[in-house]
Tab-separated table of C-alpha atoms in Angstrom:
chain	number	residue	atom	x	y	z
A	1103	UNK	CA	287.143	99.050	164.715
A	1104	UNK	CA	288.834	96.763	162.191
A	1105	UNK	CA	290.617	93.758	163.570
A	1106	UNK	CA	293.931	92.873	162.170
A	1107	UNK	CA	293.960	89.180	161.954
A	1108	UNK	CA	297.708	88.950	161.162
A	1109	UNK	CA	298.277	90.203	164.779
A	1110	UNK	CA	295.212	88.920	166.728
A	1111	UNK	CA	295.508	85.434	165.568
A	1112	UNK	CA	298.872	84.907	167.343
A	1113	UNK	CA	297.974	86.711	170.659
A	1114	UNK	CA	297.555	84.708	173.737
A	1115	UNK	CA	293.795	83.964	173.851
A	1116	UNK	CA	291.854	80.816	174.608
A	1117	UNK	CA	291.201	78.773	171.590
A	1118	UNK	CA	287.506	79.300	171.831
A	1119	UNK	CA	287.985	83.054	171.939
A	1120	UNK	CA	290.145	82.805	168.738
A	1121	UNK	CA	287.337	80.936	167.122
A	1122	UNK	CA	284.807	83.595	168.171
A	1123	UNK	CA	287.209	86.350	166.693
A	1124	UNK	CA	287.462	84.422	163.518
A	1125	UNK	CA	283.771	83.846	163.215
A	1126	UNK	CA	283.157	87.691	163.719
A	1127	UNK	CA	285.453	88.770	161.111
A	1128	UNK	CA	284.099	90.580	158.092
A	1129	UNK	CA	284.943	89.798	154.467
A	1130	UNK	CA	287.540	92.820	154.217
A	1131	UNK	CA	289.180	91.857	157.541
A	1132	UNK	CA	289.561	88.144	156.246
A	1133	UNK	CA	290.987	89.367	152.849
A	1134	UNK	CA	293.596	91.525	154.710
A	1135	UNK	CA	295.608	88.384	155.702
A	1136	UNK	CA	299.197	88.247	154.415
A	1137	UNK	CA	301.134	85.405	152.772
A	1138	UNK	CA	303.549	85.416	155.754
A	1139	UNK	CA	300.706	84.785	158.216
A	1140	UNK	CA	299.464	81.805	156.254
A	1141	UNK	CA	303.010	80.470	155.965
A	1142	UNK	CA	303.377	80.728	159.657
A	1143	UNK	CA	299.973	78.832	160.068
A	1144	UNK	CA	301.167	76.017	157.883
A	1145	UNK	CA	304.465	75.718	159.773
A	1146	UNK	CA	302.845	75.619	163.132
A	1147	UNK	CA	299.882	73.412	162.460
A	1148	UNK	CA	300.637	71.682	159.272
A	1149	UNK	CA	301.464	68.119	159.116
A	1150	UNK	CA	304.614	66.769	157.428
A	1151	UNK	CA	304.849	63.775	155.335
A	1152	UNK	CA	307.108	61.936	157.693
A	1153	UNK	CA	305.577	63.422	160.860
A	1154	UNK	CA	309.002	64.669	161.927
A	1155	UNK	CA	309.418	67.914	163.645
A	1156	UNK	CA	312.159	68.847	161.177
A	1157	UNK	CA	310.101	68.225	158.133
A	1158	UNK	CA	310.313	71.314	155.979
A	1159	UNK	CA	307.184	70.850	153.767
A	1160	UNK	CA	303.864	70.738	155.615
A	1161	UNK	CA	300.168	70.516	154.656
A	1162	UNK	CA	297.175	71.825	156.198
A	1163	UNK	CA	294.027	70.013	155.257
A	1164	UNK	CA	290.703	72.144	154.910
A	1165	UNK	CA	287.004	71.386	155.156
A	1166	UNK	CA	284.101	73.410	153.717
A	1167	UNK	CA	286.263	75.648	151.660
A	1168	UNK	CA	285.015	76.246	148.117
A	1169	UNK	CA	283.020	78.172	145.773
A	1170	UNK	CA	279.727	76.304	146.395
A	1171	UNK	CA	279.465	75.461	142.745
A	1172	UNK	CA	281.988	73.275	141.039
A	1173	UNK	CA	285.197	73.313	143.217
A	1174	UNK	CA	286.667	73.352	146.671
A	1175	UNK	CA	290.150	73.916	148.144
A	1176	UNK	CA	291.110	70.558	149.854
A	1177	UNK	CA	294.495	71.725	151.406
A	1178	UNK	CA	297.336	74.235	151.409
A	1179	UNK	CA	301.047	73.315	151.586
A	1180	UNK	CA	304.344	74.981	151.497
A	1181	UNK	CA	306.948	74.139	148.893
A	1182	UNK	CA	310.460	75.238	147.985
A	1183	UNK	CA	311.470	78.648	149.187
A	1184	UNK	CA	308.413	78.831	151.400
A	1185	UNK	CA	306.016	79.366	148.532
A	1186	UNK	CA	302.418	78.413	149.583
A	1187	UNK	CA	300.104	76.616	147.126
A	1188	UNK	CA	296.511	75.572	147.190
A	1189	UNK	CA	295.287	72.323	146.070
A	1190	UNK	CA	291.955	72.735	144.284
A	1191	UNK	CA	289.419	70.043	143.225
A	1192	UNK	CA	287.469	70.947	140.331
A	1193	UNK	CA	284.426	68.770	139.271
A	1194	UNK	CA	282.709	68.863	135.870
A	1195	UNK	CA	279.817	67.038	134.455
A	1196	UNK	CA	281.825	63.909	133.336
A	1197	UNK	CA	285.314	64.409	134.758
A	1198	UNK	CA	287.092	65.910	137.694
A	1199	UNK	CA	290.757	67.020	138.424
A	1200	UNK	CA	293.008	68.629	140.860
A	1201	UNK	CA	294.986	71.725	140.097
A	1202	UNK	CA	297.517	73.806	142.158
A	1203	UNK	CA	297.346	77.519	142.518
A	1204	UNK	CA	299.867	79.999	144.207
A	1205	UNK	CA	298.440	81.504	147.433
A	1206	UNK	CA	300.025	84.872	146.485
A	1207	UNK	CA	297.805	85.104	143.419
A	1208	UNK	CA	294.724	83.879	145.396
A	1209	UNK	CA	295.272	86.637	148.032
A	1210	UNK	CA	295.646	89.371	145.344
A	1211	UNK	CA	292.593	91.659	145.764
A	1212	UNK	CA	292.807	93.372	142.437
A	1213	UNK	CA	290.573	90.940	140.729
A	1214	UNK	CA	286.892	90.596	141.739
A	1215	UNK	CA	286.638	87.167	140.083
A	1216	UNK	CA	289.702	84.879	140.047
A	1217	UNK	CA	289.885	81.615	138.040
A	1218	UNK	CA	291.892	78.991	139.971
A	1219	UNK	CA	291.827	76.620	137.130
A	1220	UNK	CA	289.427	74.931	134.599
A	1221	UNK	CA	288.359	71.571	133.140
A	1222	UNK	CA	288.455	70.828	129.481
A	1223	UNK	CA	285.259	68.888	128.824
A	1224	UNK	CA	284.515	67.342	125.524
A	1225	UNK	CA	281.290	65.586	124.284
A	1226	UNK	CA	280.776	62.768	121.797
A	1227	UNK	CA	279.726	65.339	119.019
A	1228	UNK	CA	283.107	66.916	119.249
A	1229	UNK	CA	281.995	69.950	121.119
A	1230	UNK	CA	284.333	71.033	123.968
A	1231	UNK	CA	284.402	73.710	126.467
A	1232	UNK	CA	286.297	74.838	129.482
A	1233	UNK	CA	284.658	74.900	132.879
A	1234	UNK	CA	286.430	77.419	135.103
A	1235	UNK	CA	286.550	77.319	138.972
A	1236	UNK	CA	285.782	81.129	139.627
A	1237	UNK	CA	286.143	82.557	143.138
A	1238	UNK	CA	284.706	86.023	144.003
A	1239	UNK	CA	285.638	87.922	147.006
A	1240	UNK	CA	283.102	86.051	149.290
A	1241	UNK	CA	284.376	82.740	148.123
A	1242	UNK	CA	288.034	83.737	148.825
A	1243	UNK	CA	286.901	84.986	152.316
A	1244	UNK	CA	285.261	81.659	152.955
A	1245	UNK	CA	288.470	79.878	151.971
A	1246	UNK	CA	290.502	82.105	154.310
A	1247	UNK	CA	288.063	81.478	157.130
A	1248	UNK	CA	288.413	77.784	156.618
A	1249	UNK	CA	292.236	78.041	156.773
A	1250	UNK	CA	292.086	80.051	160.012
A	1251	UNK	CA	289.575	77.561	161.585
A	1252	UNK	CA	291.704	74.573	160.467
A	1253	UNK	CA	294.762	76.208	162.039
A	1254	UNK	CA	292.891	76.693	165.468
A	1255	UNK	CA	291.376	73.095	165.371
A	1256	UNK	CA	294.767	71.415	164.558
A	1257	UNK	CA	296.992	73.406	166.846
A	1258	UNK	CA	294.637	73.506	169.891
A	1259	UNK	CA	293.007	70.109	169.288
A	1260	UNK	CA	293.498	68.804	172.726
A	1261	UNK	CA	292.350	72.051	174.440
A	1262	UNK	CA	289.183	72.325	172.411
A	1263	UNK	CA	288.261	68.708	173.125
A	1264	UNK	CA	289.030	69.035	176.965
A	1265	UNK	CA	286.975	72.203	177.168
A	1266	UNK	CA	284.012	70.280	175.500
A	1267	UNK	CA	284.318	67.514	177.935
A	1268	UNK	CA	284.246	69.867	180.921
A	1269	UNK	CA	281.142	71.522	179.741
A	1270	UNK	CA	279.285	68.288	179.137
A	1271	UNK	CA	280.219	67.025	182.573
A	1272	UNK	CA	278.900	70.329	184.090
A	1273	UNK	CA	275.544	70.101	182.336
A	1274	UNK	CA	274.821	66.604	183.813
């Protein structure tokens, strides 16, 4: 039975149970996430620039979200008219850069291999080439899993730490 992450994520489960559900999701279930779900994630767990509750633009920082080759998604943020963007760090042989990419295009499942940006590298002999940051379905699923995990860890930070402390006390 396929799990609809757009519904299950916001049900009243314990944070550890939500993490177990996220870790058990298949690639297709992860890629079935909607833009509205991620926008809600950012609004609930993202951090604003001024740390005010009324801050409209928020950022959710990610860890371990990349293509295991030359790039990684460092954070996601919402911008004007609730458009969500990915901030992608691309590293080449002799240079690196940050690019932004729309989440709607990233979630588009029509393409097997998506290019989130590229670096223009040039050498002393005048030869130049573009080094793309390509993401296949497995890489995109890994990024979505990192987004969901960051949401749970940011929103339920105190509950996750509290549960870990109780378990360590019981073992002693």
